[in-house]
XYZ file of C-alpha atoms in Angstrom:
762
model
C 0.000 0.000 0.000
C 1.395 3.375 -1.044
C 1.932 6.257 1.300
C -0.705 8.261 -0.615
C -3.285 5.565 -0.214
C -2.294 5.155 3.418
C -2.844 8.855 4.066
C -6.388 8.648 2.704
C -7.435 5.913 5.169
C -10.092 7.285 7.489
C -9.010 7.713 11.087
C -10.830 5.163 13.242
C -13.370 6.729 15.538
C -12.838 6.332 19.237
C -15.272 3.931 20.842
C -18.412 5.551 22.132
C -19.199 5.717 25.818
C -22.196 3.484 25.241
C -20.035 0.861 23.544
C -17.519 1.020 26.390
C -20.285 0.581 28.956
C -21.686 -2.374 27.035
C -18.262 -4.022 26.854
C -17.709 -3.447 30.575
C -21.097 -5.018 31.322
C -20.232 -7.992 29.144
C -16.890 -8.381 30.912
C -18.594 -8.362 34.305
C -21.056 -11.040 33.229
C -18.292 -13.219 31.781
C -16.211 -12.771 34.934
C -19.081 -13.786 37.216
C -19.912 -16.684 34.913
C -16.306 -17.862 35.067
C -16.315 -17.797 38.878
C -19.553 -19.769 39.059
C -18.190 -22.136 36.412
C -15.058 -22.860 38.442
C -17.206 -23.529 41.516
C -19.392 -25.911 39.498
C -16.313 -27.707 38.167
C -14.841 -27.995 41.654
C -18.064 -29.442 43.057
C -19.458 -31.181 40.018
C -20.696 -34.221 42.039
C -22.983 -31.905 44.031
C -24.310 -30.188 40.901
C -24.617 -33.455 38.992
C -26.578 -34.957 41.874
C -29.015 -32.049 41.853
C -29.541 -32.433 38.105
C -30.081 -36.195 38.250
C -32.225 -36.108 41.379
C -29.681 -38.033 43.480
C -28.407 -35.439 45.977
C -24.950 -35.911 47.439
C -23.671 -34.766 50.801
C -20.245 -33.929 52.165
C -18.382 -36.291 54.425
C -16.928 -35.536 57.822
C -17.581 -32.207 59.496
C -20.467 -30.857 57.410
C -23.041 -33.481 58.462
C -21.530 -34.191 61.886
C -20.586 -30.692 63.056
C -21.820 -27.739 61.015
C -25.312 -28.953 60.142
C -26.280 -29.749 63.775
C -24.831 -26.417 64.928
C -26.865 -24.637 62.262
C -30.048 -26.442 63.340
C -29.430 -25.567 66.991
C -28.828 -21.898 66.143
C -31.872 -21.648 63.884
C -34.142 -23.284 66.433
C -32.948 -20.859 69.116
C -33.248 -17.792 66.877
C -36.800 -18.692 65.896
C -37.601 -18.867 69.612
C -36.036 -15.454 70.178
C -32.890 -16.729 71.944
C -29.172 -16.486 71.343
C -27.996 -19.497 73.371
C -24.930 -19.631 75.576
C -24.980 -23.333 76.446
C -25.859 -26.528 74.566
C -27.244 -29.102 77.052
C -27.877 -31.726 74.360
C -24.282 -32.621 73.488
C -21.423 -34.191 75.528
C -23.159 -33.595 78.894
C -23.388 -29.974 77.767
C -20.755 -27.562 76.506
C -20.405 -23.767 76.131
C -21.991 -23.277 72.726
C -21.221 -19.551 72.653
C -17.506 -20.228 73.253
C -17.145 -22.711 70.392
C -16.194 -20.594 67.360
C -17.071 -23.417 64.958
C -20.766 -22.831 65.631
C -20.568 -19.505 63.711
C -23.229 -18.080 66.003
C -22.853 -14.451 64.920
C -22.352 -14.819 61.175
C -24.894 -12.983 58.981
C -24.768 -15.834 56.465
C -25.946 -18.337 59.086
C -28.693 -15.984 60.208
C -29.787 -15.657 56.577
C -29.892 -19.443 56.202
C -32.018 -19.614 59.343
C -34.392 -17.031 57.903
C -34.805 -19.066 54.718
C -34.523 -22.599 56.117
C -36.716 -22.190 59.174
C -36.141 -23.525 62.672
C -34.827 -26.888 61.440
C -33.032 -26.313 58.138
C -32.446 -29.211 55.751
C -28.920 -30.597 55.527
C -28.744 -29.130 52.033
C -28.286 -25.679 53.582
C -25.027 -26.830 55.174
C -23.888 -28.212 51.802
C -24.863 -24.962 50.080
C -22.793 -22.964 52.567
C -19.639 -24.831 51.518
C -20.115 -24.274 47.781
C -21.243 -20.691 48.286
C -18.049 -20.019 50.232
C -15.983 -20.838 47.148
C -18.146 -18.522 45.029
C -17.627 -15.762 47.586
C -13.886 -16.380 47.514
C -13.798 -15.953 43.740
C -16.037 -12.881 43.799
C -14.004 -11.156 46.495
C -10.818 -12.070 44.661
C -12.192 -10.416 41.536
C -12.977 -7.251 43.533
C -9.497 -7.198 45.079
C -7.591 -7.625 41.818
C -9.762 -5.090 40.019
C -9.033 -2.597 42.795
C -5.352 -3.262 42.069
C -6.170 -2.048 38.524
C -5.506 -5.365 36.846
C -7.458 -5.888 33.610
C -10.475 -8.162 33.542
C -8.523 -11.113 32.192
C -5.923 -10.969 34.969
C -8.587 -10.497 37.619
C -10.630 -13.488 36.458
C -7.545 -15.700 36.280
C -6.389 -14.604 39.729
C -9.849 -15.155 41.225
C -9.903 -18.682 39.807
C -6.485 -19.268 41.358
C -7.835 -18.279 44.758
C -10.671 -20.791 44.410
C -8.326 -23.576 43.285
C -5.571 -22.729 45.770
C -3.887 -25.458 47.863
C -5.573 -24.549 51.142
C -9.025 -24.430 49.573
C -8.583 -27.803 47.858
C -7.102 -29.382 50.969
C -9.933 -28.408 53.321
C -12.975 -28.604 51.061
C -15.809 -28.829 53.500
C -14.284 -27.396 56.665
C -14.843 -24.041 58.322
C -11.197 -23.473 57.424
C -12.101 -22.826 53.783
C -15.351 -21.045 54.592
C -13.375 -18.621 56.764
C -10.461 -18.188 54.367
C -12.954 -17.313 51.627
C -13.173 -13.879 53.268
C -9.405 -13.257 52.917
C -9.767 -11.619 49.456
C -12.386 -9.283 50.942
C -9.928 -8.380 53.698
C -7.278 -7.661 51.056
C -9.765 -5.580 49.052
C -10.576 -3.538 52.150
C -6.892 -3.207 53.078
C -6.131 -1.908 49.599
C -8.889 0.676 49.969
C -7.439 1.735 53.314
C -3.975 2.149 51.801
C -5.221 4.155 48.829
C -7.928 6.378 50.341
C -7.121 6.357 54.063
C -10.677 7.060 55.160
C -12.336 5.977 58.379
C -14.969 4.242 56.267
C -12.276 2.114 54.618
C -10.961 1.176 58.045
C -14.486 0.171 59.064
C -14.808 -2.028 55.984
C -11.524 -3.754 56.841
C -12.748 -4.396 60.387
C -16.036 -5.758 59.056
C -14.227 -8.103 56.664
C -12.081 -9.225 59.592
C -15.245 -9.905 61.592
C -16.841 -11.908 58.768
C -13.768 -14.132 58.705
C -13.783 -14.531 62.501
C -17.529 -15.237 62.765
C -17.213 -18.162 60.345
C -15.645 -20.125 63.171
C -12.099 -21.158 62.303
C -9.427 -19.553 64.520
C -6.573 -21.059 62.434
C -8.022 -19.633 59.215
C -8.529 -16.278 60.937
C -4.894 -16.334 62.032
C -3.609 -17.096 58.537
C -5.922 -14.561 56.892
C -5.133 -11.760 59.326
C -1.362 -12.321 59.286
C -1.319 -12.352 55.488
C -3.433 -9.189 55.379
C -1.063 -7.522 57.845
C 1.995 -8.445 55.760
C 0.239 -7.262 52.603
C -0.760 -3.932 54.154
C 2.778 -3.291 55.409
C 4.174 -4.077 51.967
C 1.715 -1.704 50.316
C 2.489 1.076 52.788
C 6.248 0.600 52.743
C 7.028 2.902 49.771
C 4.978 5.683 51.348
C 6.652 5.180 54.724
C 10.079 5.442 53.118
C 9.055 8.635 51.339
C 7.733 10.083 54.586
C 11.051 9.373 56.327
C 12.882 11.175 53.538
C 10.781 14.266 54.191
C 12.458 14.601 57.573
C 15.991 14.475 56.183
C 15.664 16.504 52.978
C 14.510 20.096 52.451
C 11.121 20.138 50.773
C 8.261 22.469 49.982
C 6.244 23.083 53.193
C 2.958 22.493 51.373
C 4.137 19.082 50.196
C 5.289 18.186 53.701
C 1.951 19.322 55.111
C 0.052 17.108 52.661
C 2.258 14.167 53.558
C 1.623 14.684 57.265
C -2.108 14.974 56.615
C -2.103 11.682 54.682
C -0.195 10.021 57.497
C -2.663 11.354 60.053
C -5.575 10.080 57.944
C -3.949 6.658 57.760
C -3.423 6.508 61.526
C -6.990 7.622 62.185
C -8.459 5.081 59.765
C -6.242 2.328 61.183
C -7.332 3.108 64.728
C -10.971 2.975 63.658
C -10.321 -0.399 62.048
C -8.629 -1.686 65.205
C -11.394 -0.541 67.564
C -14.182 -1.932 65.396
C -12.280 -5.183 64.831
C -11.989 -5.675 68.590
C -15.727 -5.155 68.942
C -16.524 -7.572 66.114
C -14.133 -10.341 67.139
C -14.059 -10.223 70.955
C -17.353 -12.171 71.470
C -15.745 -15.055 69.570
C -12.101 -14.683 70.572
C -12.368 -14.170 74.350
C -14.742 -17.088 75.134
C -12.832 -19.231 72.630
C -9.584 -18.674 74.512
C -11.305 -19.615 77.757
C -12.635 -22.807 76.195
C -9.193 -23.651 74.801
C -7.775 -23.599 78.328
C -10.175 -26.401 79.319
C -9.976 -28.340 76.056
C -7.698 -31.055 74.725
C -5.709 -28.276 72.994
C -4.360 -26.937 76.301
C -0.670 -27.461 76.945
C 0.350 -28.724 73.506
C 4.129 -28.900 73.115
C 6.162 -27.567 70.228
C 7.071 -31.114 69.212
C 3.422 -32.153 68.932
C 2.681 -29.083 66.822
C 5.732 -29.244 64.558
C 5.137 -32.935 63.960
C 2.160 -32.035 61.730
C 4.374 -30.559 59.040
C 5.334 -31.311 55.467
C 8.608 -32.972 54.569
C 11.002 -31.998 51.823
C 9.722 -34.943 49.786
C 6.234 -33.456 49.914
C 7.445 -30.358 48.058
C 7.481 -32.294 44.789
C 3.762 -31.521 44.710
C 4.626 -27.880 44.029
C 5.748 -28.922 40.543
C 3.546 -31.909 39.808
C 0.143 -32.840 41.271
C 0.305 -35.657 43.815
C -2.659 -37.639 45.165
C -3.387 -36.549 48.717
C -1.036 -33.555 48.506
C -2.552 -30.212 47.549
C 0.470 -27.923 47.178
C 0.303 -27.773 43.381
C -0.562 -24.300 42.072
C 0.007 -24.946 38.371
C 2.763 -24.548 35.851
C 1.102 -21.488 34.398
C 1.897 -19.615 37.594
C 5.584 -20.528 37.351
C 5.660 -19.790 33.605
C 4.103 -16.335 34.005
C 5.972 -15.308 37.145
C 8.972 -13.923 35.177
C 6.614 -11.604 33.302
C 5.104 -10.359 36.555
C 8.536 -9.766 38.063
C 9.963 -8.184 34.917
C 7.346 -5.461 34.888
C 7.411 -5.127 38.682
C 3.691 -5.655 38.809
C 2.005 -4.574 42.004
C 2.708 -7.175 44.677
C 4.761 -9.563 42.521
C 7.912 -9.396 44.609
C 5.835 -9.503 47.769
C 4.083 -12.620 46.450
C 7.366 -14.400 45.757
C 8.802 -13.519 49.163
C 5.746 -14.449 51.195
C 5.205 -17.580 49.103
C 8.711 -18.796 49.926
C 8.143 -17.939 53.594
C 4.913 -19.966 53.554
C 6.729 -22.992 52.155
C 9.398 -22.755 54.861
C 6.729 -22.520 57.560
C 4.893 -25.581 56.243
C 8.068 -27.610 56.785
C 7.789 -27.173 60.554
C 10.843 -28.394 62.434
C 12.619 -29.378 59.202
C 13.844 -25.764 59.008
C 14.506 -23.231 61.788
C 11.913 -20.771 60.418
C 8.849 -22.256 62.090
C 10.716 -22.696 65.374
C 11.747 -19.038 65.374
C 8.199 -17.923 64.588
C 6.849 -20.189 67.321
C 9.284 -18.693 69.808
C 9.065 -15.005 68.967
C 5.727 -14.259 67.290
C 2.649 -14.215 69.547
C -0.096 -16.394 68.177
C 1.960 -18.958 66.282
C 2.020 -21.265 69.294
C -1.790 -21.203 69.550
C -2.394 -22.891 66.203
C -1.303 -26.373 65.280
C -0.530 -27.946 61.905
C 2.297 -25.964 60.258
C 1.236 -27.200 56.830
C -1.770 -24.873 57.040
C 0.514 -21.974 56.175
C -0.110 -23.150 52.629
C -3.060 -20.760 52.999
C -0.655 -17.990 52.005
C 0.160 -19.670 48.689
C -3.261 -18.941 47.194
C -3.172 -15.124 47.198
C 0.540 -15.172 46.316
C -0.118 -17.355 43.282
C -3.110 -15.183 42.359
C -0.936 -12.052 42.340
C 1.735 -13.705 40.198
C -0.773 -15.183 37.755
C -2.612 -11.872 37.423
C 0.639 -9.987 36.895
C 1.819 -12.459 34.294
C -1.430 -12.408 32.335
C -1.414 -8.590 32.388
C 1.949 -8.625 30.596
C 1.355 -11.376 28.077
C 1.746 -8.860 25.262
C 5.482 -9.234 25.883
C 5.179 -12.704 24.404
C 2.961 -11.675 21.530
C 5.723 -10.806 19.063
C 7.551 -14.051 19.792
C 4.443 -16.188 19.387
C 3.503 -14.531 16.108
C 6.770 -15.707 14.567
C 5.384 -19.214 14.517
C 2.913 -20.360 11.947
C -0.304 -21.692 13.353
C 0.351 -25.107 11.827
C 3.426 -25.464 14.007
C 1.365 -24.562 17.055
C -1.228 -27.162 16.132
C 1.430 -29.799 15.481
C 3.255 -29.225 18.747
C -0.028 -29.070 20.649
C -1.252 -32.330 19.083
C 2.031 -34.059 19.945
C 1.976 -32.965 23.557
C -1.716 -33.732 23.942
C -1.067 -37.232 22.611
C 1.586 -37.779 25.241
C -0.694 -36.369 27.904
C -3.575 -38.630 26.924
C -1.272 -41.564 27.571
C -0.118 -40.197 30.921
C -3.256 -38.358 31.982
C -4.063 -34.650 31.784
C -1.353 -32.684 33.494
C 0.361 -29.320 33.716
C 1.826 -29.426 30.202
C -1.681 -29.399 28.779
C -2.269 -26.017 30.364
C 0.947 -24.605 28.924
C 0.036 -25.804 25.433
C -3.426 -24.332 25.888
C -1.929 -21.044 27.040
C 0.319 -20.952 23.971
C -2.658 -21.538 21.668
C -4.803 -18.961 23.480
C -2.119 -16.315 23.013
C -2.152 -16.996 19.285
C -5.940 -17.014 19.015
C -6.698 -13.952 21.113
C -4.046 -11.817 19.476
C -3.681 -8.600 21.443
C -7.015 -8.833 23.295
C -5.464 -10.078 26.495
C -7.346 -7.645 28.691
C -10.809 -9.101 28.030
C -12.644 -11.223 30.583
C -13.166 -13.998 28.012
C -9.404 -14.544 27.893
C -9.322 -14.724 31.693
C -12.154 -17.273 31.669
C -10.163 -19.429 29.260
C -7.127 -19.162 31.567
C -9.363 -20.186 34.487
C -10.471 -23.293 32.560
C -6.851 -24.227 31.863
C -5.949 -23.652 35.490
C -8.679 -26.018 36.636
C -7.439 -28.597 34.110
C -4.020 -28.329 35.747
C -5.061 -28.744 39.367
C -7.839 -31.278 38.769
C -5.279 -34.071 38.658
C -4.796 -33.704 42.426
C -8.510 -33.568 43.267
C -10.428 -36.550 44.657
C -12.930 -37.793 42.100
C -15.886 -37.626 44.488
C -14.806 -34.317 46.064
C -15.335 -35.748 49.573
C -19.029 -36.354 48.867
C -21.297 -39.366 49.285
C -24.500 -40.426 47.577
C -27.461 -42.231 49.043
C -29.477 -41.606 52.188
C -28.050 -38.853 54.346
C -26.793 -40.373 57.629
C -28.682 -37.889 59.778
C -32.135 -38.458 58.310
C -32.757 -42.035 59.494
C -34.586 -41.976 62.845
C -35.797 -45.561 62.829
C -33.787 -46.311 65.995
C -36.049 -43.930 67.918
C -38.980 -46.284 67.342
C -37.268 -48.730 69.728
C -36.440 -46.002 72.249
C -38.992 -43.202 71.823
C -38.144 -41.553 75.153
C -34.396 -41.471 74.546
C -32.989 -38.236 75.882
C -36.231 -37.053 77.480
C -36.194 -38.767 80.852
C -32.409 -39.035 81.001
C -29.504 -39.156 78.587
C -28.803 -41.510 75.705
C -25.702 -42.529 73.787
C -25.885 -42.230 70.000
C -23.093 -44.368 68.583
C -24.324 -43.725 65.013
C -27.702 -45.305 65.684
C -29.133 -41.996 64.436
C -25.866 -40.133 63.751
C -24.941 -36.529 63.046
C -25.217 -35.298 66.642
C -28.845 -36.241 66.935
C -29.126 -34.752 70.416
C -28.300 -31.247 69.211
C -30.607 -31.565 66.213
C -33.551 -33.151 68.038
C -33.311 -31.323 71.364
C -32.529 -34.468 73.404
C -29.727 -35.047 75.878
C -27.045 -37.149 74.198
C -23.748 -38.286 75.670
C -21.356 -38.765 72.773
C -21.689 -35.650 70.644
C -18.886 -34.653 68.319
C -15.212 -35.147 69.111
C -13.952 -31.790 67.880
C -10.595 -30.051 68.570
C -12.116 -28.016 71.429
C -13.474 -31.026 73.281
C -13.352 -30.553 77.046
C -10.366 -32.436 78.412
C -12.427 -33.821 81.310
C -14.952 -35.312 78.867
C -12.199 -36.671 76.624
C -10.755 -38.596 79.574
C -14.160 -40.070 80.304
C -15.041 -41.193 76.813
C -11.558 -42.654 76.328
C -12.232 -45.047 79.244
C -15.550 -46.403 78.041
C -13.976 -49.442 76.415
C -12.427 -50.628 79.684
C -15.239 -49.359 81.910
C -18.609 -49.259 80.098
C -20.336 -48.763 83.486
C -19.318 -45.114 83.270
C -22.268 -44.673 80.910
C -24.972 -45.304 83.544
C -22.807 -43.452 86.086
C -23.335 -40.248 84.099
C -27.021 -40.799 83.505
C -26.968 -42.681 80.193
C -29.942 -45.038 80.223
C -30.096 -45.997 76.532
C -27.413 -46.761 73.938
C -28.284 -46.656 70.240
C -25.629 -48.217 68.049
C -25.038 -48.632 64.348
C -22.252 -48.493 61.741
C -20.645 -45.170 60.934
C -21.466 -44.062 57.398
C -17.751 -43.923 56.520
C -15.955 -46.333 58.834
C -18.506 -48.994 59.592
C -18.034 -50.475 63.063
C -14.422 -49.317 63.395
C -15.120 -45.836 64.736
C -16.864 -46.414 68.056
C -15.977 -45.198 71.532
C -18.436 -47.317 73.512
C -18.175 -51.116 73.567
C -20.357 -53.253 71.314
C -23.869 -54.196 72.379
C -22.783 -57.577 73.787
C -20.204 -55.916 76.024
C -22.772 -53.388 77.228
C -25.125 -56.186 78.138
C -22.315 -57.886 80.048
C -21.807 -54.607 81.929
C -25.386 -54.652 83.194
C -27.346 -53.462 80.173
C -30.544 -54.925 78.773
C -30.754 -55.579 75.031
C -34.020 -54.303 73.564
C -32.723 -55.207 70.118
C -29.330 -56.077 68.626
C -28.539 -52.338 68.390
C -30.445 -50.877 71.362
C -29.296 -51.465 74.953
C -30.850 -49.911 78.048
C -29.330 -49.518 81.518
C -31.915 -50.092 84.275
C -29.470 -48.930 86.978
C -28.555 -45.629 85.295
C -28.272 -42.747 87.723
C -30.669 -39.806 87.336
C -29.729 -36.396 86.022
C -29.398 -35.179 89.626
C -29.208 -36.900 92.996
C -28.322 -36.186 96.635
C -25.735 -38.338 98.424
C -23.769 -38.628 101.654
C -20.997 -40.687 99.975
C -18.561 -37.819 99.570
C -14.767 -37.931 99.350
C -12.025 -35.761 97.883
C -9.362 -36.716 95.343
C -6.142 -34.842 94.503
C -7.005 -34.198 90.838
C -9.453 -34.923 88.032
C -7.834 -38.102 86.621
C -7.726 -39.618 90.101
C -11.339 -38.664 90.750
C -12.432 -40.374 87.542
C -10.384 -43.468 88.418
C -12.072 -43.683 91.816
C -15.506 -43.444 90.208
C -14.539 -46.021 87.609
C -13.993 -48.737 90.227
C -17.588 -49.096 91.424
C -19.612 -47.352 88.726
C -22.462 -46.818 88.700
C -22.795 -45.521 92.257
C -24.549 -42.423 93.609
C -21.340 -40.899 94.933
C -19.571 -37.533 94.826
C -15.798 -37.650 94.366
C -14.666 -34.054 94.711
C -11.193 -32.646 94.043
C -8.364 -30.851 95.849
C -8.022 -33.516 98.544
C -5.556 -36.198 99.595
C -7.497 -39.443 99.240
C -6.201 -41.745 96.506
C -8.145 -44.946 97.153
C -11.710 -45.159 98.386
C -14.601 -47.562 98.548
C -18.120 -46.155 98.990
C -19.535 -47.089 102.402
C -22.210 -49.754 102.397
C -25.723 -48.436 102.696
C -24.925 -44.759 102.246
C -27.932 -42.486 101.867
C -28.963 -41.019 98.508
C -32.147 -39.768 96.871
C -33.086 -38.848 93.314
C -34.029 -35.312 92.370
C -37.590 -34.599 91.267
C -39.329 -31.937 89.221
C -36.491 -31.634 86.687
C -36.972 -28.638 84.383
C -34.421 -27.237 81.949
C -33.902 -24.761 79.161
C -30.849 -24.119 77.029
C -29.038 -21.982 79.599
C -30.690 -22.988 82.885
C -32.100 -25.894 84.863
C -33.942 -26.467 88.135
C -35.122 -29.354 90.291
C -36.190 -30.308 93.818
C -34.310 -32.609 96.148
C -34.836 -34.034 99.625
C -31.685 -34.294 101.756
C -31.925 -36.573 104.791
C -28.660 -35.141 106.137
C -25.981 -32.662 105.071
C -24.388 -33.852 101.838
C -23.893 -32.972 98.188
C -26.206 -32.807 95.218
C -24.549 -34.181 92.069
C -25.829 -32.885 88.727
C -24.857 -35.076 85.789
C -24.120 -32.124 83.543
C -20.629 -31.057 82.496
C -18.784 -28.767 84.885
C -17.638 -25.509 83.316
C -16.823 -22.081 84.812
C -19.694 -19.643 84.542
C -22.477 -21.747 86.027
C -24.225 -20.177 89.018
C -26.222 -22.241 91.542
C -28.887 -21.131 93.991
C -30.290 -23.377 96.716
C -33.586 -21.977 97.998
C -32.575 -18.588 96.592
C -29.125 -18.554 98.212
C -26.058 -18.567 95.966
C -24.055 -21.765 96.508
C -20.602 -22.625 95.127
C -20.319 -25.333 92.448
C -17.530 -27.905 92.546
C -16.390 -30.486 90.016
C -17.429 -34.026 90.949
C -16.551 -37.457 89.569
C -13.958 -35.895 87.273
C -16.555 -34.351 84.975
C -19.882 -33.145 86.450
C -21.140 -30.606 89.017
C -21.809 -30.856 92.731
C -23.192 -28.395 95.288
C -23.383 -28.744 99.086
C -26.816 -28.792 100.743
C -28.046 -28.970 104.311
C -30.674 -31.315 105.644
C -34.211 -30.729 104.361
C -36.184 -30.175 101.161
C -34.538 -27.829 98.700
C -35.231 -26.162 95.389
C -32.100 -25.867 93.252
C -31.642 -23.558 90.278
C -28.629 -23.303 87.974
C -27.964 -20.656 85.349
C -25.118 -20.274 82.875
C -23.880 -16.705 83.276
C -20.229 -16.561 82.139
C -18.666 -13.105 82.472
C -17.376 -13.269 78.889
C -20.966 -13.178 77.615
C -20.878 -9.426 78.151
C -18.574 -9.088 75.132
C -21.738 -9.408 73.084
C -22.426 -5.784 73.978
C -19.142 -4.882 72.287
C -20.387 -6.706 69.183
C -23.641 -4.767 69.263
C -21.769 -1.468 69.693
C -19.507 -2.310 66.740
C -22.520 -3.097 64.543
C -24.189 0.187 65.485
C -20.970 2.100 64.778
C -20.646 0.400 61.379
C -24.237 1.255 60.465
C -23.701 4.868 61.578
C -20.551 5.144 59.455
C -22.386 3.583 56.506
C -25.195 6.131 56.836
C -22.677 8.990 57.045
C -20.820 7.695 53.976
C -24.050 7.369 52.010
C -25.080 10.923 52.978
C -21.681 12.269 51.992
C -21.852 10.518 48.615
C -25.332 11.890 47.954
C -24.205 15.428 48.711
C -21.162 15.055 46.461
C -23.381 13.819 43.625
C -25.759 16.761 43.969
C -22.910 19.262 44.150
C -21.296 17.893 40.973
C -21.885 20.248 38.009
C -24.097 18.844 35.279
C -22.647 17.973 31.867
C -23.608 20.667 29.308
C -23.588 18.085 26.513
C -26.097 15.867 28.279
């Protein structure tokens, strides 16, 4: 084409505002579709089951922990209560102190509003999948705020959803909590850029949403990563501010710098104060519970033992079954592009990613030991390999930065004819079909996408294609069933109750998977076994660990019926109590092959004169174990080490038993001064009144409560009033402050919009 002809070519018109808005809308729809698509691909068994009419459910904690907690919360909320105690599980436990219950989370309250007082187990399954969608959506918001193009943002969001930590802990509160990390990063970025009190409030709210989900380890990893990220983002500005003090500069510039610093400090203080209000109702009672749980006193060796080895690191480069470290070859291939252009956060991502890998190795390197020794908080959380949680956002930053600079490869790729691309791709795909889809497939796909998309790397469609390739990479390390099961949900079969209709009403029953899924919590009946979670009371753990050698401890603590059946995963190999035949040999009566009753089970409360003191809890339980069941009271802080209950000691059963979630009452007749034993778990915060007079509560029989009484007829009342419950007022104050700040921000935005001059061309 000649220069003359070239000069006569019409100049292309700039795109209209309407066309730009339409393209932006299309990009948003494609981005959201890609996020939902990745979630569907990750949980295809769930979606496929819904389509075919054969619903699937998650294994492990979703049916056995989170669904019963959700039912208990919804039932209480619909009755106008926010419970402190759960009397239907493990002889009772402080429900408000267990963070896994997610008592304060708006998402749970929304599920209760939709699902009613007894939500279907599908709501607990939905919460897991929805958490991954939230993670991708928040990741998209964060990367867009970093001014990455749509393609980079979509690819990075998909990386967050497919990250090692998320794949490793599918159905746990760990992933549901970490899903809020991108929102925390989005809010932190807003705080760094705009330095407004409102941005600080949003960061505190995001922090609260993560904490309310109920996973202290995930909260720790999310908050520490957010702190490191915020420091890294502020570091250039802090260095510039320090230079102002050593170099002569225009006073107006210095004044602006000081004002920005003051705004940052003010916004950060607002974030800190609100975060304390949001988190304290979960954090303070949770720490108290941890002191009484099986987590108390864990040594460094027991913590560091749960670490990765150097051999496990091979999964970083190639997917390994059972190991979820793989982040994809595309991340490694595009990292040089991100580093070359010094994309925002790329060097930070490399540094923190390497630090995360060193921490996951535990005692194999000195890094985790130094952190455990010098950094407050590290010693509170076990399992060093969970620091893989940091790899997700690091990989997302590197992938987004690399995709944003793919035009650097464009000239090199265009040198190749498309037939060579097709030939090489066909060759590699043939090899991969023989070996199984793997990382090389994604690299070939990336190479082809670069050639097909040309220079349109910024579009969301390109990012969606990258997300599909990323999933193809990591899917090799995913379990085929995604930790799901088909068939009848284990918590929906109540046929065992037909043989014991009064189980848990007149006393307490043991559900060794006869009904399953913490039936006591779901059905409002007192059940002994409950769920063996990480915050299990140490006193209860000692008791249940001795059931095999001393099954008579069951009637000792008021268990009058045992319902047994195979566990839906492990069959008969996951039982704490002995089999039915052994229970019968211990004094039980077999109503059926799977239902055993104990005629000599002690009541929920009784008065006794057989009182003795033991030096500690294990000794007290051992003394009870000898002659169980017996209406005795073995107290603590004494010297006796061996004891036999006196023959013919006096005892009477309590009458008029009445109870609610956080209180109980009964009447008892004492023939002489003695103790009333209440077969409910001892825990600080319970208050007892005998005939209206406050009476101290002691631990008895290594596990339950006892109060002294004088001779005569007495009315006893107990209420759970832990001092840490008052932190709920801090939560309420934080919510009111957030709503006030939101109203002020909305008013300010409305005024700014009205004050803006109108466009003459409109």
